[in-house]
Short mmCIF file of C-alpha atoms and ligand atoms in Angstrom, two decimals:
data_model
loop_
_atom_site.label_atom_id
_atom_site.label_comp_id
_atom_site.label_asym_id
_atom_site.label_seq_id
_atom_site.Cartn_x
_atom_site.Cartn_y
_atom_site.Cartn_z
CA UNK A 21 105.96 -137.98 41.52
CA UNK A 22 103.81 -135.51 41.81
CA UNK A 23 104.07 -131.64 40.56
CA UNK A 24 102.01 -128.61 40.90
CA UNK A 25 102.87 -126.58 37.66
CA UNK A 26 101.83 -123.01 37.18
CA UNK A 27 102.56 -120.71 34.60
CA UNK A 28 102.76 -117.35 34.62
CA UNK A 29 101.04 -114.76 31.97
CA UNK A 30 103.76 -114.08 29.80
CA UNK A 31 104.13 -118.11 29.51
CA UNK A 32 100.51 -118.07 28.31
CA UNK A 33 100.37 -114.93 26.08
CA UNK A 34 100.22 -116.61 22.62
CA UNK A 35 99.68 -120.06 21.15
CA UNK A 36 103.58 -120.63 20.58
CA UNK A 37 103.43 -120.11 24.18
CA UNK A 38 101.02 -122.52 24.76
CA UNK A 39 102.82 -124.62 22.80
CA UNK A 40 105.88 -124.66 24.86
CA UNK A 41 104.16 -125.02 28.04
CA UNK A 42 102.19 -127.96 26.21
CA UNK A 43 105.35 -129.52 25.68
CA UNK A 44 106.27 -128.92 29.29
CA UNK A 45 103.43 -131.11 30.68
CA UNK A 46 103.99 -133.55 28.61
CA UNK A 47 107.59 -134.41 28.72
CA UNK A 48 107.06 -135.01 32.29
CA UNK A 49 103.90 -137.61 33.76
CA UNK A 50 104.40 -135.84 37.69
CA UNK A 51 103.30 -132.82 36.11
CA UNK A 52 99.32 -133.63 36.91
CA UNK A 53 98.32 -130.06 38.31
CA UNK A 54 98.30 -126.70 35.89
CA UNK A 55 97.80 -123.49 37.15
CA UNK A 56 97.45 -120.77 34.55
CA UNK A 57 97.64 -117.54 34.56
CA UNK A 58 95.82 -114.95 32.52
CA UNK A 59 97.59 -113.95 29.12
CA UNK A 60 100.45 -111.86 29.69
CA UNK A 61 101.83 -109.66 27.16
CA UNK A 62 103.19 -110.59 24.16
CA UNK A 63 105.69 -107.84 23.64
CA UNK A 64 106.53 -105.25 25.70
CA UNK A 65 104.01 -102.23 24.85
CA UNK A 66 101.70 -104.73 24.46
CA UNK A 67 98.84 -105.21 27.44
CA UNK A 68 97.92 -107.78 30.24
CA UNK A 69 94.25 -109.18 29.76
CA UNK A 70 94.14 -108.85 33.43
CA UNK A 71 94.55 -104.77 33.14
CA UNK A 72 92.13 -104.97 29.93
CA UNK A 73 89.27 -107.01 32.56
CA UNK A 74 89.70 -103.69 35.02
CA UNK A 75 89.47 -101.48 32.19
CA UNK A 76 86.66 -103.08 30.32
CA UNK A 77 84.85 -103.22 33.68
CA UNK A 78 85.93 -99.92 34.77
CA UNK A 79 83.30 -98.43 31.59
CA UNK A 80 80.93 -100.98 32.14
CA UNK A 81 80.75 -100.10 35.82
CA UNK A 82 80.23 -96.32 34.23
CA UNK A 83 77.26 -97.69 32.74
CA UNK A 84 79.22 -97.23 29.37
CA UNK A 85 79.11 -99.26 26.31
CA UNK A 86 82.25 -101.88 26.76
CA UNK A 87 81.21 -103.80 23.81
CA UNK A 88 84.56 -103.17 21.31
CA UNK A 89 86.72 -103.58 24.86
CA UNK A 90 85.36 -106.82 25.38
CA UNK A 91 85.26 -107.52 21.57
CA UNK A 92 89.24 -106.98 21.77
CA UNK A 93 89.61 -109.44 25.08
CA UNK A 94 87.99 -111.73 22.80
CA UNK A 95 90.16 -111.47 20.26
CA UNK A 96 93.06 -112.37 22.19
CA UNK A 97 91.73 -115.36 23.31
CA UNK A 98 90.68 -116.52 20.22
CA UNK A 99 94.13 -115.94 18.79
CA UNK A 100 95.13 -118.69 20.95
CA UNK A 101 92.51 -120.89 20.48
CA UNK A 102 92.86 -120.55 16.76
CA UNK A 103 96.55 -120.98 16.54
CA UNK A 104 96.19 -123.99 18.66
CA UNK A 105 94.06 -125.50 16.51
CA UNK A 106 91.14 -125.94 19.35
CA UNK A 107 87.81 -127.14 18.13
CA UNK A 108 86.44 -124.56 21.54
CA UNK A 109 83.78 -121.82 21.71
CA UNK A 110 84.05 -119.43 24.34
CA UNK A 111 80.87 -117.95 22.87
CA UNK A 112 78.34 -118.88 25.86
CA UNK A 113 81.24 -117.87 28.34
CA UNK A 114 81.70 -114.42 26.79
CA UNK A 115 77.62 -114.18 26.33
CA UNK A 116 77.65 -114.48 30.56
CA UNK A 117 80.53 -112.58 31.74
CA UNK A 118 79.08 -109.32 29.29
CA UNK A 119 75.89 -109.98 31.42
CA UNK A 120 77.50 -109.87 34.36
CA UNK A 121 79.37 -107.03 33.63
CA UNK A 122 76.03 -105.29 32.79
CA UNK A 123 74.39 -106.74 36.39
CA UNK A 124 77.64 -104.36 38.04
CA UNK A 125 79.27 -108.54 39.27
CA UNK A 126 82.27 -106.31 40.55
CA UNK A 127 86.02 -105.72 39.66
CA UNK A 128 86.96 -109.12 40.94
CA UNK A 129 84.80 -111.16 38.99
CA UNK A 130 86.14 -109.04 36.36
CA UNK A 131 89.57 -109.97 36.50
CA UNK A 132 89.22 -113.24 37.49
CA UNK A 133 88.02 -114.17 33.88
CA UNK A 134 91.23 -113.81 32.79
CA UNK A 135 92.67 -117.05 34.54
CA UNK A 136 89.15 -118.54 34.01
CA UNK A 137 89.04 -118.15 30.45
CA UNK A 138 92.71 -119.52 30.17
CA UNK A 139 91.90 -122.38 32.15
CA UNK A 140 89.22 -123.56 29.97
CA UNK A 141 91.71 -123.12 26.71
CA UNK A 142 94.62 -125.21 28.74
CA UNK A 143 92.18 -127.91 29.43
CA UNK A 144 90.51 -128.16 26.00
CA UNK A 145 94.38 -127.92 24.94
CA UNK A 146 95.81 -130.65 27.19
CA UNK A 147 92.63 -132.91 27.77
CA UNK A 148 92.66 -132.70 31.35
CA UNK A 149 89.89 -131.86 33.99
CA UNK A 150 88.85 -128.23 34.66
CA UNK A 151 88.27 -127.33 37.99
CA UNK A 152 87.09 -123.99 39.04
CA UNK A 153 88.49 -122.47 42.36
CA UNK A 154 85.68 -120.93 42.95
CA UNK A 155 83.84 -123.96 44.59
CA UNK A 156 87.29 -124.53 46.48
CA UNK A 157 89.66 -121.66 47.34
CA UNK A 158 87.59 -119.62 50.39
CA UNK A 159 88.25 -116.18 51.86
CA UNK A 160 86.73 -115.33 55.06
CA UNK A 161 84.92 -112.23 56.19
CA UNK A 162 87.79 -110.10 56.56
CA UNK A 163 89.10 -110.82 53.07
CA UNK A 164 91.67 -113.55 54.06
CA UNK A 165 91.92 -116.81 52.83
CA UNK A 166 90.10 -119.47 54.97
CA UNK A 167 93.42 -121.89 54.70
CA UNK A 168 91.77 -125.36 56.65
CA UNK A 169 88.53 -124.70 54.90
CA UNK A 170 90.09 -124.49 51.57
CA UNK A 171 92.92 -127.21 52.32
CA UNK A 172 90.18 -129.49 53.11
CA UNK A 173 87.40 -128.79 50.38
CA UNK A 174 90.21 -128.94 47.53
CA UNK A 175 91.90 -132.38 48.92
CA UNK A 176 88.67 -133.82 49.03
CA UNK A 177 87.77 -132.37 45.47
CA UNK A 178 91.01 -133.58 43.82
CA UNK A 179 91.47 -136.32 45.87
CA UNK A 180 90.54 -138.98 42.48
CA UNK A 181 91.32 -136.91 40.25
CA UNK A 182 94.10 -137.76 38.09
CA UNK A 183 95.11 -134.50 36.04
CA UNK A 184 93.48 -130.87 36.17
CA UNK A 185 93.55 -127.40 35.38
CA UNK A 186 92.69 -124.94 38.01
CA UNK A 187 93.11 -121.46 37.27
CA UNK A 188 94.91 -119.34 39.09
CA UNK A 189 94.40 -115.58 41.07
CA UNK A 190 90.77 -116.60 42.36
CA UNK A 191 88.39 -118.06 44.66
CA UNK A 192 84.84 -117.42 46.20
CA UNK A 193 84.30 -114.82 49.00
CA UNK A 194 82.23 -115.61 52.15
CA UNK A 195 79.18 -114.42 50.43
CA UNK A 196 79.69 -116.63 47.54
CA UNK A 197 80.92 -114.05 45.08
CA UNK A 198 84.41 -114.20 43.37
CA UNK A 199 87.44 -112.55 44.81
CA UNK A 200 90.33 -112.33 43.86
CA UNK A 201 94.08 -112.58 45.34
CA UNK A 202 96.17 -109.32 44.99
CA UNK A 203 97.82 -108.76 41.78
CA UNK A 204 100.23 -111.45 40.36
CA UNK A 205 98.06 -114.16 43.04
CA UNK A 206 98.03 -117.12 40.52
CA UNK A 207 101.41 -118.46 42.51
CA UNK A 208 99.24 -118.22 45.61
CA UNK A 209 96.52 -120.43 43.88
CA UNK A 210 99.66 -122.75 42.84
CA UNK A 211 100.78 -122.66 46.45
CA UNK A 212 97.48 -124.03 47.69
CA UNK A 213 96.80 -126.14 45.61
CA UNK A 214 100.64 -128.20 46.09
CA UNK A 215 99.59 -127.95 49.95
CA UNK A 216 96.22 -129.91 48.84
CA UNK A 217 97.64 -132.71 46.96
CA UNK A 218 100.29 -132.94 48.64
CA UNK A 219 102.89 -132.46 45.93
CA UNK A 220 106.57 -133.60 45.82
CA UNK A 221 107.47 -130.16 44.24
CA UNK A 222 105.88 -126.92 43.04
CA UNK A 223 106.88 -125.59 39.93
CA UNK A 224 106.53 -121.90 39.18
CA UNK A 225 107.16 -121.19 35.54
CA UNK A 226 107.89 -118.02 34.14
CA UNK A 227 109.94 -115.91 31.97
CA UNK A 228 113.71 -116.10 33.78
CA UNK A 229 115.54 -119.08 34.66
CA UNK A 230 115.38 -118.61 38.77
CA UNK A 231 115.90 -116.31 41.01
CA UNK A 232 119.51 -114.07 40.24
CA UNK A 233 121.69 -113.03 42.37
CA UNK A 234 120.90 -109.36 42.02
CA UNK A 235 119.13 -107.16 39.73
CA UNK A 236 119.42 -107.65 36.60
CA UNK A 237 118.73 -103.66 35.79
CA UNK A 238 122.15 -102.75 38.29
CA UNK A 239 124.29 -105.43 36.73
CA UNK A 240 124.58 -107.40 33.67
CA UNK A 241 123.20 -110.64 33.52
CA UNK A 242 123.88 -111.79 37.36
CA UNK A 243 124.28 -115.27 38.17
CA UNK A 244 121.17 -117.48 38.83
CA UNK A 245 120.58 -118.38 42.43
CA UNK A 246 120.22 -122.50 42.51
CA UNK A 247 119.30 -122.86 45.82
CA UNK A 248 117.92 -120.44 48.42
CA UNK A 249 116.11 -120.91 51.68
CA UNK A 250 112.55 -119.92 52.52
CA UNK A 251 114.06 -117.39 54.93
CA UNK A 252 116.75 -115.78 52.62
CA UNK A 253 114.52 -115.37 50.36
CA UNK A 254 112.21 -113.52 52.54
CA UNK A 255 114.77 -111.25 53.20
CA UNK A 256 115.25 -110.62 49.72
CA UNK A 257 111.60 -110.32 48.80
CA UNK A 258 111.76 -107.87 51.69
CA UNK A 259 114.20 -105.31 49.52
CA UNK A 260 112.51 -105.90 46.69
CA UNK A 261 113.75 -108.74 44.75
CA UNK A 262 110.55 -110.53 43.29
CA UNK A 263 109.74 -113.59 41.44
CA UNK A 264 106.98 -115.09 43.43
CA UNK A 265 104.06 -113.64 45.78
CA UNK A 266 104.93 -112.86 48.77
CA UNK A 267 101.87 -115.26 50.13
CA UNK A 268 103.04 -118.09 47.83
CA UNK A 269 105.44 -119.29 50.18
CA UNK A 270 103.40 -119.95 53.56
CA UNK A 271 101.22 -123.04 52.76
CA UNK A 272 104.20 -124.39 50.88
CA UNK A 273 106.57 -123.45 54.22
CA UNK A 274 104.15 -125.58 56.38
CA UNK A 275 104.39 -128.29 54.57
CA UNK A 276 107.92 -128.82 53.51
CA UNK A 277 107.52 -128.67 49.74
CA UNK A 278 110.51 -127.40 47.88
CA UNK A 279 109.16 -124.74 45.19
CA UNK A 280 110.89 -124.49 41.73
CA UNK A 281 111.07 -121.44 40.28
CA UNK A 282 111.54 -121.88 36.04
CA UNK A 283 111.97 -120.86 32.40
CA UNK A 284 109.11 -121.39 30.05
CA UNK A 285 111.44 -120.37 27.20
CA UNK A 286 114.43 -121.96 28.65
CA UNK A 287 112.98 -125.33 29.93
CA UNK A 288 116.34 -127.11 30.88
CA UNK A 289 117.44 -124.65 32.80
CA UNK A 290 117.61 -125.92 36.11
CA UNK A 291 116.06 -122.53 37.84
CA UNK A 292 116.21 -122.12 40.88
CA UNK A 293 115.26 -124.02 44.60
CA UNK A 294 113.62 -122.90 47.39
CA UNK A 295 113.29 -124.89 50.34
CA UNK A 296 113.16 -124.85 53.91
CA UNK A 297 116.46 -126.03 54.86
CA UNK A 298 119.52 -127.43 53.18
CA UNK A 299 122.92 -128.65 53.11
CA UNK A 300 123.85 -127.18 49.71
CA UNK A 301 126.20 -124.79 50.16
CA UNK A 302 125.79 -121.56 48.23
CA UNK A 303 128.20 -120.81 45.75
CA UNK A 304 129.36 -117.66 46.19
CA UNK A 305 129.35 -117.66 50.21
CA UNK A 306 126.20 -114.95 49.69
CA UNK A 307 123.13 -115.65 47.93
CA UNK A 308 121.83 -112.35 46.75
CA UNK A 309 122.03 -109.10 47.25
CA UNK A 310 118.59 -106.59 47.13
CA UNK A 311 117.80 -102.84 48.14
CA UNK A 312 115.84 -99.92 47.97
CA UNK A 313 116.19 -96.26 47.81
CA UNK A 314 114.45 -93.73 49.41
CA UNK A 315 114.74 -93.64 53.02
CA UNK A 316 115.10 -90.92 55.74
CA UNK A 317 116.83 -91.00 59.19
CA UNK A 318 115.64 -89.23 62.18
CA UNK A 319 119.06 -89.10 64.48
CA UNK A 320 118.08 -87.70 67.99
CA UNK A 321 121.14 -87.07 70.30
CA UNK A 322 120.85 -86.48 74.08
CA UNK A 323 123.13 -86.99 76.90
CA UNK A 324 123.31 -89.61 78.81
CA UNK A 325 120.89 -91.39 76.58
CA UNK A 326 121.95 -94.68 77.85
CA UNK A 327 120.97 -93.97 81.47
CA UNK A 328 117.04 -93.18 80.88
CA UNK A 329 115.11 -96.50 80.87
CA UNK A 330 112.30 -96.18 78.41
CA UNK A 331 113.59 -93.91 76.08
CA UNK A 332 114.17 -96.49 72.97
CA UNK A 333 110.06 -97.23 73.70
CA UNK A 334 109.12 -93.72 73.85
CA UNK A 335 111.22 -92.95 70.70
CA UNK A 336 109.47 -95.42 69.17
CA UNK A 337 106.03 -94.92 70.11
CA UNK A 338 105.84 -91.21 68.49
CA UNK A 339 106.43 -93.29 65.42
CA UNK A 340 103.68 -95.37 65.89
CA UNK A 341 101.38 -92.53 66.79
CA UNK A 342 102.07 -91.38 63.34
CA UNK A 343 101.21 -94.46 61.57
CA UNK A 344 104.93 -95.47 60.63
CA UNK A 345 106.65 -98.56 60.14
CA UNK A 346 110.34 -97.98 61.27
CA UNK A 347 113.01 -100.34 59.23
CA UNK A 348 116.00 -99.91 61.43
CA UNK A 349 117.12 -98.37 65.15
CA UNK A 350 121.15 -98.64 65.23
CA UNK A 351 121.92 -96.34 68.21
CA UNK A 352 125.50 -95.40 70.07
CA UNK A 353 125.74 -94.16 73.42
CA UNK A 354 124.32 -90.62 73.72
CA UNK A 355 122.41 -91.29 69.93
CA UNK A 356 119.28 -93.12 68.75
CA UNK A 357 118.94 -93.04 64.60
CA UNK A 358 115.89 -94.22 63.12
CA UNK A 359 115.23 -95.24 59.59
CA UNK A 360 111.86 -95.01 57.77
CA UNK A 361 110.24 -95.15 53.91
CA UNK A 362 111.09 -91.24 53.02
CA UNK A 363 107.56 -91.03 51.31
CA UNK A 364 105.72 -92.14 54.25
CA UNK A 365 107.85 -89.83 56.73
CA UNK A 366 107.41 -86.74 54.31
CA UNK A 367 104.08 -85.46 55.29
CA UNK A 368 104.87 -86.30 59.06
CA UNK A 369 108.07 -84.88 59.91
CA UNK A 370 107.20 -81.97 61.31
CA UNK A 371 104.95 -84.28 63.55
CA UNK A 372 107.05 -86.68 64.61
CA UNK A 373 109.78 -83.76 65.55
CA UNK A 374 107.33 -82.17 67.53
CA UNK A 375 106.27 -86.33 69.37
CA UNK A 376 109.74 -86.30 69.72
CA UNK A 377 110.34 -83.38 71.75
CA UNK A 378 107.70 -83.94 73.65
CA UNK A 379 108.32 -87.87 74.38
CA UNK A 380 111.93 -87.48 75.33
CA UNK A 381 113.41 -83.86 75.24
CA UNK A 382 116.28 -84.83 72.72
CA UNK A 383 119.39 -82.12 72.89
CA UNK A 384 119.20 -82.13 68.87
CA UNK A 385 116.98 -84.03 66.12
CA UNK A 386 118.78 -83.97 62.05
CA UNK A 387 117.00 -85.30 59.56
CA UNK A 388 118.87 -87.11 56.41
CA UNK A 389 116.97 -88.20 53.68
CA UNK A 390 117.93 -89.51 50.02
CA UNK A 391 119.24 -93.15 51.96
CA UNK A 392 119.21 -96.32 50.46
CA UNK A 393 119.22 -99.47 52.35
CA UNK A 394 121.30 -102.73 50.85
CA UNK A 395 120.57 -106.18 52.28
CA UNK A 396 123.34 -108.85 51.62
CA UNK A 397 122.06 -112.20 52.12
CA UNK A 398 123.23 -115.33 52.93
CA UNK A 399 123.33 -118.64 54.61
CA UNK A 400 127.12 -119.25 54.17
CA UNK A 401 127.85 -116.58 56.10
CA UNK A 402 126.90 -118.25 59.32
CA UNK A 403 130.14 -118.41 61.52
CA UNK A 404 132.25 -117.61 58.12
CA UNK A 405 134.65 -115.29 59.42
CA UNK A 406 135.69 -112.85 56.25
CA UNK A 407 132.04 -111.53 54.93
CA UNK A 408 131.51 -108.49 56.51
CA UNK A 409 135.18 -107.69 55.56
CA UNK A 410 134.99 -108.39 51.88
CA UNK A 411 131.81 -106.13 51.42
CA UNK A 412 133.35 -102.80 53.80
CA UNK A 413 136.74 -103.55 51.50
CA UNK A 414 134.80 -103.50 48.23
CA UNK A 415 132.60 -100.42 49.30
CA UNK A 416 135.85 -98.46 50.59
CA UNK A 417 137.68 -99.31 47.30
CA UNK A 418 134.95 -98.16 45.08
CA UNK A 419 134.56 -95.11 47.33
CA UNK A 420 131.14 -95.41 48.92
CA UNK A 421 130.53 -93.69 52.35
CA UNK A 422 128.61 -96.48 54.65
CA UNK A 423 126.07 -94.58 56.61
CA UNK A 424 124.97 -97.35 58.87
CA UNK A 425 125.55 -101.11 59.15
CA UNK A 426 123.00 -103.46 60.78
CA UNK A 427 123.54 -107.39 61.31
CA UNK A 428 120.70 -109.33 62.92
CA UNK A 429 121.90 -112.27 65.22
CA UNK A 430 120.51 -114.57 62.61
CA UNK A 431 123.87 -114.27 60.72
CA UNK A 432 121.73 -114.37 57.69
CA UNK A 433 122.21 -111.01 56.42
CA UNK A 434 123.96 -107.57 56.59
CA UNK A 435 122.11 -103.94 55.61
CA UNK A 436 124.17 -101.47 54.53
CA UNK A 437 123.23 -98.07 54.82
CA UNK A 438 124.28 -95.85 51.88
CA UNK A 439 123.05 -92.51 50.04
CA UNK A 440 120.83 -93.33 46.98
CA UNK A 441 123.81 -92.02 44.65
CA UNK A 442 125.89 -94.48 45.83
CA UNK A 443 123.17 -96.96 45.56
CA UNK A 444 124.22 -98.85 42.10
CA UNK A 445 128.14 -98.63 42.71
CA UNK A 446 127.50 -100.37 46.09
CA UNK A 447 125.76 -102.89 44.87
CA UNK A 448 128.16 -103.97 41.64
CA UNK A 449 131.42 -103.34 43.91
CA UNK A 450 129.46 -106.18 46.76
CA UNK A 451 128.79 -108.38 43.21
CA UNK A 452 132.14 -108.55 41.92
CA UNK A 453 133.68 -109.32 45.11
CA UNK A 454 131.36 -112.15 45.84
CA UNK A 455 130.46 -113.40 42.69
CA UNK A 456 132.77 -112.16 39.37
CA UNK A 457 136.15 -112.83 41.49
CA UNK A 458 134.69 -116.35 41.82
CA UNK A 459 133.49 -117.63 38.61
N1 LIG B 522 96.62 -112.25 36.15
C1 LIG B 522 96.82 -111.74 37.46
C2 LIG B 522 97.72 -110.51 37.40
O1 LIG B 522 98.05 -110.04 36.33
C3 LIG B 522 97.33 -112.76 38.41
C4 LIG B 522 98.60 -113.46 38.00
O2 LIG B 522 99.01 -113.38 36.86
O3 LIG B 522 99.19 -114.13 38.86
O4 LIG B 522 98.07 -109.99 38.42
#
């Protein structure tokens, strides 16, 4: 066996931290790859080292003295080392990166010390090899990561080598300089890194035992989600259900390997699997259920809509024009509705009215705003007759007005379209249906 393990910041905040994830590793010989993080926090006031790197840089950038801010990044590293027990110095490491900061090195350099520095405590720690992505994880021109170049450079470099660390959230720009992924990259770095080797399974650990069923902030403790497929949970993702980058999941898709997302704190929970494809059926016929407020619809009405080839395109196109993404187009006979983010929309609307008019002479444009959109996601509902029922019979008992109802020919999900004060409600009533009548 073998495992790509990375572990999140709030896995890595302390030395009892380290500890666990110490114990991880070792209770398990496939687990030859470690991606750290940065330290997370410790509590919850407390702060990232990643946001104290852009703030520390931020004044030295200002020409400013950044000497205590540093002094206190320090400090939090060396709580770890010393509760560990590490004979390490990160003296000569902190001596360069407060010259660099001086020489202006740049606000990814910056916060890429924070996985660096970890990496060098979780290989002193574990006695493996330390690896620095910077010689192997390559972004191109544009800013995008060069995926052959890297897949190739990073086989080759850990092609003989047994166990190593490799921090996370980093690699080396075109030029040679340190750049960073966005925010919360160190699963990308995981990702690539299980693509290189090759891995049987990538494990993502962090501080909840999978991926739940639905938020945990709308109902109490939801159910953990044991099994989902790359696709649901891109659908998921999509509403804004998040455990893993976004870009974590495309090397891993290519290549087939199953990525398991776990507890630090709980370590036999099982978590939860994502894979490509499976036969395991869900348990509670849906997998999850995500959404976000804050949309607007634009319904334009005109007669005999459904005779004018083009119009749907044209319709469209004035959104464009405008710079917006449009997130669904239901439409009736003589009626087009289109739904957008309300944010972006607001300082266009009087715009896109005016495209509007001009693009298709509507007989009437109403704007509705304060929507919320609820995706309800699932692979058993494939030709399962039933779903759609159970969710419109718990939203009518709990007295929520659906505004609009989308299924794509997938099967693999349904949006509901709902105002944001019915938002929560929907979302329990769909829960208990699917999941409390069940267990
Ligand atoms: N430390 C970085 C962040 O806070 C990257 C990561 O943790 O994945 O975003």
């Amino acid at each position: 066996m073998k495992k790509v393990v990375k572990f999140g910041g709030s896995s890595l905040a302390s030395a009892e931290q380290f500890r666990k994830v110490g114990e991880i590793i070792r209770s398990d010989e496939g687990r030859r790859y470690v991606v750290p993080s940065a330290p997370g926090k410790r509590y919850s006031d407390d702060i990232k080292v990643t946001d104290m790197l852009y703030d520390c840089y931020h004044a030295a950038a200002a020409g400013e003295d950044f000497g205590r801010k540093m002094s206190r990044i320090k400090a939090r590293y060396q709580e770890i080392i010393d509760g560990l027990g590490l004979q390490l110095s990160l003296d000569e490491e902190f001596a360069e990166i407060s010259e660099n900061f001086k020489n202006q090195a740049g606000n990814d350099y910056a916060a890429s010390r924070g996985e660096f520095l970890n990496g060098k405590i979780m290989a002193n720690f574990l006695g493996y090899e330390f690896i620095d992505p910077a010689g192997y994880i390559f972004f191109d021109e544009e800013g995008v990561l060069d995926a052959e170049k890297t897949n190739t450079c990073l086989a080759e470099r850990l092609k003989d080598v047994e166990r190593a660390v490799i921090p996370g959230f980093y690699g080396a720009n075109y030029d040679g300089t340190v750049k960073t992924f966005s925010r919360g990259g160190s699963d990308v770095t995981g990702s690539i890194v299980a693509k290189a080797v090759r891995a049987d399974i990538y494990e993502n650990w962090t501080d909840v035992s999978g991926f739940l069923v639905t938020d945990p902030r709308i109902v109490d403790n939801p159910e953990v989600i044991s099994t989902i497929t790359y696709k649901e949970l891109r659908e998921l993702a999509y509403m804004g259900a998040t455990v893993l980058h976004e870009d974590a999941i495309f090397p891993l898709r290519q290549e087939g390997i199953p990525i398991n997302i776990r507890n630090t704190n709980r370590p036999l929970d099982k978590g939860t699997m994502i894979v490509e494809s499976t036969c395991n059926k869900p348990k509670f016929t849906i997998t999850g259920i995500a959404g976000k407020k804050g949309f607007a619809s634009i319904n334009i009405e005109k007669d005999m809509m459904n005779t004018e080839i083009g119009f749907g395109r044209k319709v469209l196109q004035v959104f464009e024009e405008n710079g917006l993404s449009f997130e669904h187009v239901p439409s009736g006979i003589d009626t087009m509705t289109v739904y957008v983010h309300q944010d972006e929309f607001a300082d266009k609307e009087q715009n896109v009215i005016a495209g509007l008019h001009r693009a298709v002479q509507p007989d009437s444009i109403d704007l509705e705003s304060d929507l919320a959109l609820i995706a309800v996601v699932g692979r058993g509902m494939r030709r399962n007759r039933g779903t759609a029922a159970r969710i419109f019979a718990a939203l009518a008992h709990s007295h929520v007005n659906v505004k609009m109802i989308d299924q794509g020919s997938s099967e693999l999900n349904i949006i509901i379209g709902v105002e944001n004060r019915d938002f929560e409600t929907a979302i329990r009533s769909i829960y208990d249906i699917f999941v409390l009548a069940q267990v």
